[in-house]
Coordinates of N, CA and C in Angstrom, one line a residue:
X6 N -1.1 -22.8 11.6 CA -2.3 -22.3 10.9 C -3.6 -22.9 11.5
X7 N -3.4 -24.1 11.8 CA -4.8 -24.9 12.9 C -5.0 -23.9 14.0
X8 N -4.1 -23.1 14.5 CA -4.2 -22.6 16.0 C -5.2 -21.6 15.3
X9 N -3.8 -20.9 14.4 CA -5.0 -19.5 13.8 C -6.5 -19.8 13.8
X10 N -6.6 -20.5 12.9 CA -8.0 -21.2 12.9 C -8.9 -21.2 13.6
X11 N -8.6 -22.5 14.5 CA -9.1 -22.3 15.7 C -9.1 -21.1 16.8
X12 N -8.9 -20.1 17.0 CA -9.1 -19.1 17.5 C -10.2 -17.8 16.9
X13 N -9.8 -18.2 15.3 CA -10.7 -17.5 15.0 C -12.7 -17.9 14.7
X14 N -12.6 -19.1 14.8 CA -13.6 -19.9 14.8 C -13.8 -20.1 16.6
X15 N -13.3 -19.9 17.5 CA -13.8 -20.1 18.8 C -13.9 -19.3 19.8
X16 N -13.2 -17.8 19.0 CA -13.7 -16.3 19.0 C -12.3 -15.6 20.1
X17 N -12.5 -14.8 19.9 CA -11.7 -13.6 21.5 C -11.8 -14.1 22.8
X18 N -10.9 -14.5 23.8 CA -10.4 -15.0 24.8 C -10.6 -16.6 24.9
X19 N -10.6 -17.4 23.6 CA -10.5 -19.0 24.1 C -8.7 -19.0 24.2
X20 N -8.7 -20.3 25.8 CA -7.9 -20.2 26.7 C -7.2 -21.6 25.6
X21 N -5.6 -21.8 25.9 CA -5.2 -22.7 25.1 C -5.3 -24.0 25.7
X22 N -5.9 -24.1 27.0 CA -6.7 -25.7 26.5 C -7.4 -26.1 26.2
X23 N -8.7 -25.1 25.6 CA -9.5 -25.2 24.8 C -9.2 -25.5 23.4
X24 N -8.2 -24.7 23.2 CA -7.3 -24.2 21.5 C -7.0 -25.9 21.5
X25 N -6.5 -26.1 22.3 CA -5.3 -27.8 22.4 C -6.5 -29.2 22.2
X26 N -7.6 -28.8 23.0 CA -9.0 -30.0 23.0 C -9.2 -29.8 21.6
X27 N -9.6 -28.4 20.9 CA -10.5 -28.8 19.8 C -9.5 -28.8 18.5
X28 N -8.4 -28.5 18.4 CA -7.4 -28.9 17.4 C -6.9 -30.4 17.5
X29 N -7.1 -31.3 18.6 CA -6.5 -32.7 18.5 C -4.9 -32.4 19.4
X30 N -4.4 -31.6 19.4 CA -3.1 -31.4 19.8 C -2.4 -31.3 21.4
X31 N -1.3 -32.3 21.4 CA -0.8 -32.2 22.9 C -0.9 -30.9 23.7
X32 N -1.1 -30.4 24.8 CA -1.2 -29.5 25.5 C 0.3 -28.7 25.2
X33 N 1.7 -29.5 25.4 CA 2.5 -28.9 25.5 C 3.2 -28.5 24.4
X34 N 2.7 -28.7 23.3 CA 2.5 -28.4 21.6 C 2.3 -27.2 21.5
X35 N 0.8 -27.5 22.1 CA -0.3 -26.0 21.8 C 0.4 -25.1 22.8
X36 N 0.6 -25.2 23.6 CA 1.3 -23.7 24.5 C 3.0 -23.1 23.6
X37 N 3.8 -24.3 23.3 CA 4.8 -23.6 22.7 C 4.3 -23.1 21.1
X38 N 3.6 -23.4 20.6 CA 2.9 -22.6 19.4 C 2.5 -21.5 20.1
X39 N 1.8 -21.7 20.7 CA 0.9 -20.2 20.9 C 2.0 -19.0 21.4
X40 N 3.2 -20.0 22.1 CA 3.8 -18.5 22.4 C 4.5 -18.0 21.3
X41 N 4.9 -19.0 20.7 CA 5.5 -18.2 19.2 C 4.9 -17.4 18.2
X42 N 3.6 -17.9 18.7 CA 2.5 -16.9 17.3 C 2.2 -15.3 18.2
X43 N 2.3 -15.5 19.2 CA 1.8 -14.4 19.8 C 2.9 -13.4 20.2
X44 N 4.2 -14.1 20.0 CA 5.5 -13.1 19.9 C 5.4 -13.0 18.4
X45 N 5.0 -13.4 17.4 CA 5.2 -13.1 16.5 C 4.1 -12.0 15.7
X46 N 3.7 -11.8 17.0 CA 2.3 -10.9 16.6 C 1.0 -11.3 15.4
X47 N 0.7 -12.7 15.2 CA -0.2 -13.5 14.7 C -1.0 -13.7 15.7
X48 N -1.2 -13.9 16.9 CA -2.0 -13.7 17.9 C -2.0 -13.2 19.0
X49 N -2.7 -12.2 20.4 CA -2.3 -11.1 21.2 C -2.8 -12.1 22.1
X50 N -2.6 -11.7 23.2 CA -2.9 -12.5 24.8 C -4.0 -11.1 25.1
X51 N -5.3 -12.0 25.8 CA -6.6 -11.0 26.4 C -6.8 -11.6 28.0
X52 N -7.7 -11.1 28.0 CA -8.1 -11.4 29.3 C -7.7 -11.6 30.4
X53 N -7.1 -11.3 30.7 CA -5.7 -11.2 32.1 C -4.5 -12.2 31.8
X54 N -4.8 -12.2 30.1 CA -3.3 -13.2 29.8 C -4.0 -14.6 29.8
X55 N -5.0 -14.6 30.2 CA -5.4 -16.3 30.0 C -6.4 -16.9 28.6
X56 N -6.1 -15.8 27.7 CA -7.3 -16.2 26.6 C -6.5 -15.6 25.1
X57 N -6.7 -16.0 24.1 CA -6.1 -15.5 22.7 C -6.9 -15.1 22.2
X58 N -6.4 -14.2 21.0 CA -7.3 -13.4 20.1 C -6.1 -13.2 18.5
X59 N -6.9 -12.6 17.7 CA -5.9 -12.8 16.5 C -5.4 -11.5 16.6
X60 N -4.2 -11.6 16.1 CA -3.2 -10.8 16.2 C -3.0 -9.3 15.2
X61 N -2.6 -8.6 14.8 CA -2.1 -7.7 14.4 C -2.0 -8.4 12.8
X62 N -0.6 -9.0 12.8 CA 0.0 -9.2 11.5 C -1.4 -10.1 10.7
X63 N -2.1 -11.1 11.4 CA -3.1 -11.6 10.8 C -4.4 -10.5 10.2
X64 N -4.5 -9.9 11.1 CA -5.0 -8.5 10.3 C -4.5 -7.7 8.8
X65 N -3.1 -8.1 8.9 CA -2.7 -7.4 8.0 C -3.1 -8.1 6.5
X66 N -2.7 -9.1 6.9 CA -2.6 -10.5 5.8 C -3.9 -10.5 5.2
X67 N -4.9 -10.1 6.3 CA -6.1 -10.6 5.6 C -6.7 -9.0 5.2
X68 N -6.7 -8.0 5.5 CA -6.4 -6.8 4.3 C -5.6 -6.7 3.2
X69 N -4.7 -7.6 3.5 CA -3.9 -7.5 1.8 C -4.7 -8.2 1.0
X70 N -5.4 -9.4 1.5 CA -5.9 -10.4 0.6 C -7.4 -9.6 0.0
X71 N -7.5 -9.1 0.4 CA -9.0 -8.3 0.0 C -8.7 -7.1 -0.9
X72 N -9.2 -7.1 -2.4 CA -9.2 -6.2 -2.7 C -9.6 -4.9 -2.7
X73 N -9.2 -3.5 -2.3 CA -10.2 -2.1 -2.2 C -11.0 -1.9 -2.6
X74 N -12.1 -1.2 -2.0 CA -13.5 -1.2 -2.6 C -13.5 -0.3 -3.0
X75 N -13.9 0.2 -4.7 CA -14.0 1.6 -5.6 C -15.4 1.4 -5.6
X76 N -16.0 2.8 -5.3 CA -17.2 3.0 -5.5 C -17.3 3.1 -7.1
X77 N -18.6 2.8 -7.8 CA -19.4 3.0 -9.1 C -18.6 4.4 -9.8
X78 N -18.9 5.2 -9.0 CA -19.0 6.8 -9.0 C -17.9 7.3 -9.1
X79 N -16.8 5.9 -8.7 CA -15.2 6.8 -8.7 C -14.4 6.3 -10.1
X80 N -15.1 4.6 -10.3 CA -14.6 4.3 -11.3 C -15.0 5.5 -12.8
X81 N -16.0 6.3 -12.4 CA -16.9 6.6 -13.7 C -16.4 7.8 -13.8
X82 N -15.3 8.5 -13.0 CA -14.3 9.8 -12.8 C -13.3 9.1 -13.8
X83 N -13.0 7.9 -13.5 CA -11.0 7.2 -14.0 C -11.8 7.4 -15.6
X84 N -13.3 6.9 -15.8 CA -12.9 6.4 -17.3 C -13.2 7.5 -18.1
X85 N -13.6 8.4 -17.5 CA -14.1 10.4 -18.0 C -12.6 10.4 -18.6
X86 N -11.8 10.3 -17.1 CA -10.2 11.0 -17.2 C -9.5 10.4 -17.8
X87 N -9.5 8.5 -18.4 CA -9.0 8.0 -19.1 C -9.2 8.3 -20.8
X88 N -10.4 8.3 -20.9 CA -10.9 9.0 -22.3 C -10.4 10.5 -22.9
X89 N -9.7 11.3 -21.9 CA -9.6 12.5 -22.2 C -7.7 12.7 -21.9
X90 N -7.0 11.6 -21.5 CA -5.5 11.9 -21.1 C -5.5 10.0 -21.7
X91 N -4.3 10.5 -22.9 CA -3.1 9.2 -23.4 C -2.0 8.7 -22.6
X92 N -2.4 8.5 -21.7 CA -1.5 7.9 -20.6 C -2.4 6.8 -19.8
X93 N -1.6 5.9 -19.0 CA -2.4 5.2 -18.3 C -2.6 6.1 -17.1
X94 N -3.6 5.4 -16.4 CA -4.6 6.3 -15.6 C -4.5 5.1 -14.2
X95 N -4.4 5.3 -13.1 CA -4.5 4.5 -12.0 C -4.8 4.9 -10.6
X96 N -5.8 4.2 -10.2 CA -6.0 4.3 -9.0 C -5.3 3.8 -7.8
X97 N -5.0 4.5 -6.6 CA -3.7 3.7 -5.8 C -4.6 3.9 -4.8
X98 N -4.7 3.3 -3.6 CA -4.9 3.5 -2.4 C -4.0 3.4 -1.3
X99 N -3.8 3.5 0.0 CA -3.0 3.3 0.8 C -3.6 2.8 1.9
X100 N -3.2 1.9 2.7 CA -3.5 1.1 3.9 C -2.1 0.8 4.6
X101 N -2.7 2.0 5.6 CA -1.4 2.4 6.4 C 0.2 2.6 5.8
X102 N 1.1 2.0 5.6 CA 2.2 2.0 5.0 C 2.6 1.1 3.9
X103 N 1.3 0.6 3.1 CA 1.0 0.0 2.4 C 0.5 0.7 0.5
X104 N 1.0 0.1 -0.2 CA 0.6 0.4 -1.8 C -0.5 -0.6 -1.7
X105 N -1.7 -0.1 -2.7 CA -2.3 -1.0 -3.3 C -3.0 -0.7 -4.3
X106 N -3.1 -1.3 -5.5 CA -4.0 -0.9 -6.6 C -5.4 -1.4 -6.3
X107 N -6.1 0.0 -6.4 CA -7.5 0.2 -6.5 C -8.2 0.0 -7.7
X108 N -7.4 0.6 -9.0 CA -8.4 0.1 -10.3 C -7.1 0.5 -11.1
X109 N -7.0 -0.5 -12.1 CA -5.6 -0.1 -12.5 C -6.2 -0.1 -14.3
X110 N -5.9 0.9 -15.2 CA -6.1 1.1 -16.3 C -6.4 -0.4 -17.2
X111 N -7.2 -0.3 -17.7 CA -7.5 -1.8 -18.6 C -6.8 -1.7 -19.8
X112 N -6.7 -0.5 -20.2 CA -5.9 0.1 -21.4 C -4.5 -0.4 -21.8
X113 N -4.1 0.4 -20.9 CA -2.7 1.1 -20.6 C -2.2 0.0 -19.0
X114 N -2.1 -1.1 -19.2 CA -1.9 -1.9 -17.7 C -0.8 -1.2 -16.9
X115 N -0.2 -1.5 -15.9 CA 0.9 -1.0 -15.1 C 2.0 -2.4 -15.6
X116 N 3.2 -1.6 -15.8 CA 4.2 -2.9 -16.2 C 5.0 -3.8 -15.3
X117 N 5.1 -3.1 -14.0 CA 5.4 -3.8 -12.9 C 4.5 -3.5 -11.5
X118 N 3.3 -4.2 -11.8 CA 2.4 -3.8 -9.9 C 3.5 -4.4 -9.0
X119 N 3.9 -5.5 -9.5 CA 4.9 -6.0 -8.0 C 6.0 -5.4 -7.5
X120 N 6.4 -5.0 -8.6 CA 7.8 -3.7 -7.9 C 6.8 -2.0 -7.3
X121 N 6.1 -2.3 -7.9 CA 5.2 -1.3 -7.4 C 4.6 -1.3 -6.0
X122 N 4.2 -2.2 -5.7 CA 4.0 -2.6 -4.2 C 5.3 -2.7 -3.1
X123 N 6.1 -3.3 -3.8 CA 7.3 -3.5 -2.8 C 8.0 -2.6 -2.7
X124 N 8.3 -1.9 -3.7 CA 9.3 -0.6 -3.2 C 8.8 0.6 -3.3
X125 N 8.2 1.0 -3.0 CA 7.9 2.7 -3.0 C 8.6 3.6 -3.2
X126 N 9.7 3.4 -2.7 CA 10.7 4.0 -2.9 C 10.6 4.6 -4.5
X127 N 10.4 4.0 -5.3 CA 10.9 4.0 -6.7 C 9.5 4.4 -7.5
X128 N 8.7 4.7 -6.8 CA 7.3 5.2 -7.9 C 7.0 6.6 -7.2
X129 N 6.2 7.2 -8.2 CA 5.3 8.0 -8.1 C 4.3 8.6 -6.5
X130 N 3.3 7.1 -6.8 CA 2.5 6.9 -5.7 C 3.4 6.5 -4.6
X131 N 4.1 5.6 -4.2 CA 5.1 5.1 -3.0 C 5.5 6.2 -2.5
X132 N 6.5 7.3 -3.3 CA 7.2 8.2 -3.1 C 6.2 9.4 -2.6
X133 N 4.3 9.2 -2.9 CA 3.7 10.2 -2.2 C 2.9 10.0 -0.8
X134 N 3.1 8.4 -1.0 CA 3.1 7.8 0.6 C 3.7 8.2 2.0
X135 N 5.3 7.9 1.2 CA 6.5 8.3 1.9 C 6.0 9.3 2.5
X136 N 6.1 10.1 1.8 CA 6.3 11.8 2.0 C 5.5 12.0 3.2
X137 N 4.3 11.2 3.4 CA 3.3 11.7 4.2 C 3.1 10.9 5.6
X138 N 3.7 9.9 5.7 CA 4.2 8.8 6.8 C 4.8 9.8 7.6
X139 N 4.6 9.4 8.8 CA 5.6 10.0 9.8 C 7.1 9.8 10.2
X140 N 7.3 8.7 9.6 CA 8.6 7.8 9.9 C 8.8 7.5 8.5
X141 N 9.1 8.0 7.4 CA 9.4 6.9 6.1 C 10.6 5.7 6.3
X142 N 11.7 6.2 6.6 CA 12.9 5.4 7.1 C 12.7 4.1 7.9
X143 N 11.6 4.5 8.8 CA 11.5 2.9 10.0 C 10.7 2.2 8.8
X144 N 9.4 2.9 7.9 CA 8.5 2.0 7.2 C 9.4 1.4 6.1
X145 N 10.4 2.0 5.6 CA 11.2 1.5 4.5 C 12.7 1.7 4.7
X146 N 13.7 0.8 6.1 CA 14.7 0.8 5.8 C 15.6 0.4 5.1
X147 N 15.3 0.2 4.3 CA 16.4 -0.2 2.7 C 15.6 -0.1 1.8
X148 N 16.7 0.9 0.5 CA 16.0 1.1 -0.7 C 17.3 0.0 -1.7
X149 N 16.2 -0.5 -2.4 CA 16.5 -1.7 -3.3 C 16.7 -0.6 -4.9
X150 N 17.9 -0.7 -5.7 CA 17.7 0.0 -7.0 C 17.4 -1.1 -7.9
X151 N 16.5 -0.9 -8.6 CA 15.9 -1.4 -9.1 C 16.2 -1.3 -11.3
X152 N 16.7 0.2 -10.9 CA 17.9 0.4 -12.3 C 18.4 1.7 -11.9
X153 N 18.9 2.0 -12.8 CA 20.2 3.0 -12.8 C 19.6 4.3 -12.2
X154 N 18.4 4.2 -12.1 CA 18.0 6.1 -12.2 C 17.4 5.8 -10.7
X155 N 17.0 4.3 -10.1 CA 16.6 4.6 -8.9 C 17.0 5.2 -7.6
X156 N 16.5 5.9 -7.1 CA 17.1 6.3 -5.7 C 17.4 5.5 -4.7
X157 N 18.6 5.7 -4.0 CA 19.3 4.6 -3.1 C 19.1 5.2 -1.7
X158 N 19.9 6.6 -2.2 CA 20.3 7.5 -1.0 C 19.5 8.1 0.5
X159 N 19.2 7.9 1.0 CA 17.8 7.8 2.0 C 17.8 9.8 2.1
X160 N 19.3 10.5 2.2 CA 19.0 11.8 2.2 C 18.4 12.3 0.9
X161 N 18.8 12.2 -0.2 CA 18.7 12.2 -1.3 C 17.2 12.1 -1.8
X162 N 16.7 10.9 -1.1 CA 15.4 10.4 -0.9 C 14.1 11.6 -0.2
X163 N 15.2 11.5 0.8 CA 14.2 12.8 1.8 C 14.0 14.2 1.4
X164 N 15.1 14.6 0.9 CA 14.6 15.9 -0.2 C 13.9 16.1 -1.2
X165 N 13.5 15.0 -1.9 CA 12.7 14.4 -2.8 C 11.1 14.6 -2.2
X166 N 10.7 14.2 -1.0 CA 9.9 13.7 0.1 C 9.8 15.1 0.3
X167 N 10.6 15.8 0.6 CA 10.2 16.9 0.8 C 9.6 18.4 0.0
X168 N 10.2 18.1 -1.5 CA 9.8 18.6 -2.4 C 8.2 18.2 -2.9
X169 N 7.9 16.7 -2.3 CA 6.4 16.2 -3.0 C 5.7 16.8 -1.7
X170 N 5.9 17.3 -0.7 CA 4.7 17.7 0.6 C 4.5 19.2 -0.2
X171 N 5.4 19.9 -0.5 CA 5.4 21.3 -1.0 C 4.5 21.4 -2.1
X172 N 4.7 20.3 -3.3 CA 4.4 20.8 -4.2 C 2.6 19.9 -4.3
X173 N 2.7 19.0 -3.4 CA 1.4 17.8 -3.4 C 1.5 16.9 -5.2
X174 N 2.5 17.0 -5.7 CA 2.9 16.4 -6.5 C 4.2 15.3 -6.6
X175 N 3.7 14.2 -6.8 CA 5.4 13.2 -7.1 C 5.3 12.7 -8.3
X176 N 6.9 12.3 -8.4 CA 7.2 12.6 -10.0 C 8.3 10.9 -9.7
X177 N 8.4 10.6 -11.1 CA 9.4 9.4 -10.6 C 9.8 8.9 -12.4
X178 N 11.2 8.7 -12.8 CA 11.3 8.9 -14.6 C 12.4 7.6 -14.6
X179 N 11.5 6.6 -15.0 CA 12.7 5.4 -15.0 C 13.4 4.7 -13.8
X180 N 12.8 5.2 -13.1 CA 13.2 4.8 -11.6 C 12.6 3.5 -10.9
X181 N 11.4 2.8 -11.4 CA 10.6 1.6 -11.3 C 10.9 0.8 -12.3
X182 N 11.0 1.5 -13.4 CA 11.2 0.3 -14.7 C 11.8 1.3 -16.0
X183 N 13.0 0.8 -16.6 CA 13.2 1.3 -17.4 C 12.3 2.2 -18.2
X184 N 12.6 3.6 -18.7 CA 12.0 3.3 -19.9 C 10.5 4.3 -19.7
X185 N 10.1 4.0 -18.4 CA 8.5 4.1 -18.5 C 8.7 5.5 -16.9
X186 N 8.0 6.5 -16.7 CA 7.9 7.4 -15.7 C 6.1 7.6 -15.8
X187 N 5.9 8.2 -14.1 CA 4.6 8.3 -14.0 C 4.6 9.8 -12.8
X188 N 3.5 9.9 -12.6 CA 3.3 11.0 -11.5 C 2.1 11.2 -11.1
X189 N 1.9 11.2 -9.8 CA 0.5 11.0 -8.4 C 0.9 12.5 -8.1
X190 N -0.7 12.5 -7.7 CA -1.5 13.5 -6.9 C -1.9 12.7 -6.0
X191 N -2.5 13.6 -5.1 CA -2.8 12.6 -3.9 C -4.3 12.9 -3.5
X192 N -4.9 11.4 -3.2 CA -6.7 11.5 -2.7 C -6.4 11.5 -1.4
X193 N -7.2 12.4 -0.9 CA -7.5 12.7 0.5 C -8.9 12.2 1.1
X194 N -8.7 11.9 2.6 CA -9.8 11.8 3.0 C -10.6 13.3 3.5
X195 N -11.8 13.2 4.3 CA -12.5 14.5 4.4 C -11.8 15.2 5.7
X196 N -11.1 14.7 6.4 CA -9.8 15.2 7.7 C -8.2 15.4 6.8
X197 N -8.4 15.3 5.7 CA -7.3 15.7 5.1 C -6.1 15.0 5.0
X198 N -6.1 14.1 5.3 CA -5.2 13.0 5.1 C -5.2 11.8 4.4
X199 N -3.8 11.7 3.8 CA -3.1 11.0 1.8 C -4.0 9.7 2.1
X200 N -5.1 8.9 1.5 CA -5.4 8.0 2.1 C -5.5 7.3 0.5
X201 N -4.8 7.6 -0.7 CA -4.6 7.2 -2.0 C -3.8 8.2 -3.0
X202 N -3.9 7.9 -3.8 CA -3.3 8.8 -5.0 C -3.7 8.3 -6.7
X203 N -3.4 9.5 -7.5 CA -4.3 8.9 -8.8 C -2.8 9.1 -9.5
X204 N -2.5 8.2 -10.1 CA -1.3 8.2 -11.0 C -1.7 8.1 -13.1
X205 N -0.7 9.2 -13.2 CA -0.6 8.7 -14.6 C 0.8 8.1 -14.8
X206 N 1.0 7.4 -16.0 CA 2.4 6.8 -16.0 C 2.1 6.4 -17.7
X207 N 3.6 6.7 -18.3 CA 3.9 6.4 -20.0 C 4.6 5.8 -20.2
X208 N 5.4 6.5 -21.2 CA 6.9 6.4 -21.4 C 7.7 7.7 -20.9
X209 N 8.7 7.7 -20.6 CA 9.6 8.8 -19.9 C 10.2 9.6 -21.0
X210 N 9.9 9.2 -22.1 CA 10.6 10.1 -23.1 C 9.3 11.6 -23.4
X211 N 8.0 11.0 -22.5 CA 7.0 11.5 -22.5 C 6.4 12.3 -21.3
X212 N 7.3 12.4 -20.5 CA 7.6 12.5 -19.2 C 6.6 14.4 -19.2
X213 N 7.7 14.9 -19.7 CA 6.8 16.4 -19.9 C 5.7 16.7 -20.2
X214 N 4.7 16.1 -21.2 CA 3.6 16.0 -21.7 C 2.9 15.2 -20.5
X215 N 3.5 14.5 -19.7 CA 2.6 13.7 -18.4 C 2.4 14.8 -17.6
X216 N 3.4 15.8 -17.5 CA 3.4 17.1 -16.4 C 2.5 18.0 -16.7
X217 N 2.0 18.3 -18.4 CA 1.5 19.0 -18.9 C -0.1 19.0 -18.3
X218 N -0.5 17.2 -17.9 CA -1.6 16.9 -17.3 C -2.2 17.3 -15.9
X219 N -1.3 17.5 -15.0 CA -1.0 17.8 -13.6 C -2.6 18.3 -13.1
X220 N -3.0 19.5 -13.6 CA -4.2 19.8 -13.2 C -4.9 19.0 -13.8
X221 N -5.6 18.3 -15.0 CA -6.3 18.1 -15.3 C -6.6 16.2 -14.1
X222 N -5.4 16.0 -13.8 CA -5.0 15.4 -12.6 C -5.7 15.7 -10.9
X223 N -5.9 16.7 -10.8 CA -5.6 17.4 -9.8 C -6.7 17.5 -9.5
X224 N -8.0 17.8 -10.4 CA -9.4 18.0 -10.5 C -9.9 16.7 -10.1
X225 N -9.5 15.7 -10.8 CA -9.7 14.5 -11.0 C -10.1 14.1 -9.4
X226 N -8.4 13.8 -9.0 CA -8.1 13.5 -7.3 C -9.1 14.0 -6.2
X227 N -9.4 15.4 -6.7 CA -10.7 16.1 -5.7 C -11.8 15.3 -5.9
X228 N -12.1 15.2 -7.0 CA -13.8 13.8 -6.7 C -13.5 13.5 -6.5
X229 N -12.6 12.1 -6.6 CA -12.5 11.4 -6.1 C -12.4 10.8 -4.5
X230 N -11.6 12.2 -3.9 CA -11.5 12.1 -2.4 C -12.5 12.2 -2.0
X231 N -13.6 13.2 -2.3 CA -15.4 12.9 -1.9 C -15.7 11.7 -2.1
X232 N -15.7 10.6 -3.2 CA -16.4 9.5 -3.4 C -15.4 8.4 -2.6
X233 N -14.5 8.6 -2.5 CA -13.5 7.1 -1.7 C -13.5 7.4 0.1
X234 N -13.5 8.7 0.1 CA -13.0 8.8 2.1 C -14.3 8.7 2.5

């Protein structure tokens, strides 16, 4: 983590005996770190191989740590749509092969964000991600069930995947968490590509009356794609 550090405080192409002078650290320390971070894709090799720069996965880490930016204008769509539909109401975004909650109902909370983030497999939004990934399988090879009704089956899965590109709707009933079902539409950017989704989510005994919402969903997801892409 000193290396990271230091690299990123001594900018794009410092060479590792520079990295080794200003962290305190033996020379032959700092080269076997460095090659391990830089196979590990925490830092890339520049400049004809003689200089470091931060890596990929460090990119990643530090977009996860940052929360999405909702414009004024999009939150003021959720609380129209929240006041007018008894369901929770949520905003999802996507970064790259990634879940993440954008603005999550204050009402109506989400009962599991953490299973929500980790498996997609098993939600609404995840399952409208999938669908639109080029590779779902390489971004999610193993599906985790999570209870009785989740999907395991990766074919099984992909028919599913396939039915949400047709219909621009995913649906998901007890499959994240007992008990509770939700269903995403998807925000688009202005090139037309899934770059979020707006989910409602209840109880699954309510599952129908969530479907009933679909358009009034659907409307929604179009501002919004103007105000977020």
């Amino acid at each position: 983590m000193r290396l990271i550090e230091a690299v990123a405080r001594l900018g794009t192409g410092v060479t590792a005996k520079e990295l080794a002078a200003f962290v305190g650290m033996p020379p032959a320390t700092c080269y076997r770190l460095l090659n391990t971070l830089t196979a590990s894709e925490f830092l890339v090799r520049v400049d004809d191989l003689r200089g470091f720069a931060i890596g990929r996965k460090m990119d990643e880490i530090v977009t996860a740590a940052v929360p999405p930016f909702v414009p004024s204008a999009a939150r003021d769509v959720l609380d129209e749509l929240r006041g007018r539909i008894r369901f929770g109401v949520h905003l999802i975004i996507y970064l790259g092969a990634t879940v993440r909650v954008g603005d999550q109902d204050p009402d109506r909370p989400l009962h599991s964000e953490h299973d929500l983030l980790r498996h997609p497999h098993a939600s609404a939004a995840g399952k409208l991600l999938l669908a639109h990934l080029p590779d779902w399988r390489q971004a999610l090879p193993q599906l985790r069930q999570l209870t009785e009704h989740t999907i395991i089956d990766p074919d099984v899965l992909d028919t599913e995947l396939a039915q949400v590109r047709r219909t621009d709707v995913a649906h998901q009933r007890g499959e994240l968490t007992d008990g509770i079902a939700c269903c995403a539409t998807p925000i688009r950017s202005r090139g037309g590509e899934v770059v979020g989704a707006l989910c409602l989510a209840g109880p699954a005994a309510r599952a129908s009356v969530m479907t009933e919402q679909i358009g009034a969903t659907t409307e929604a997801a179009k501002l919004l794609s103007d105000l977020i892409s």
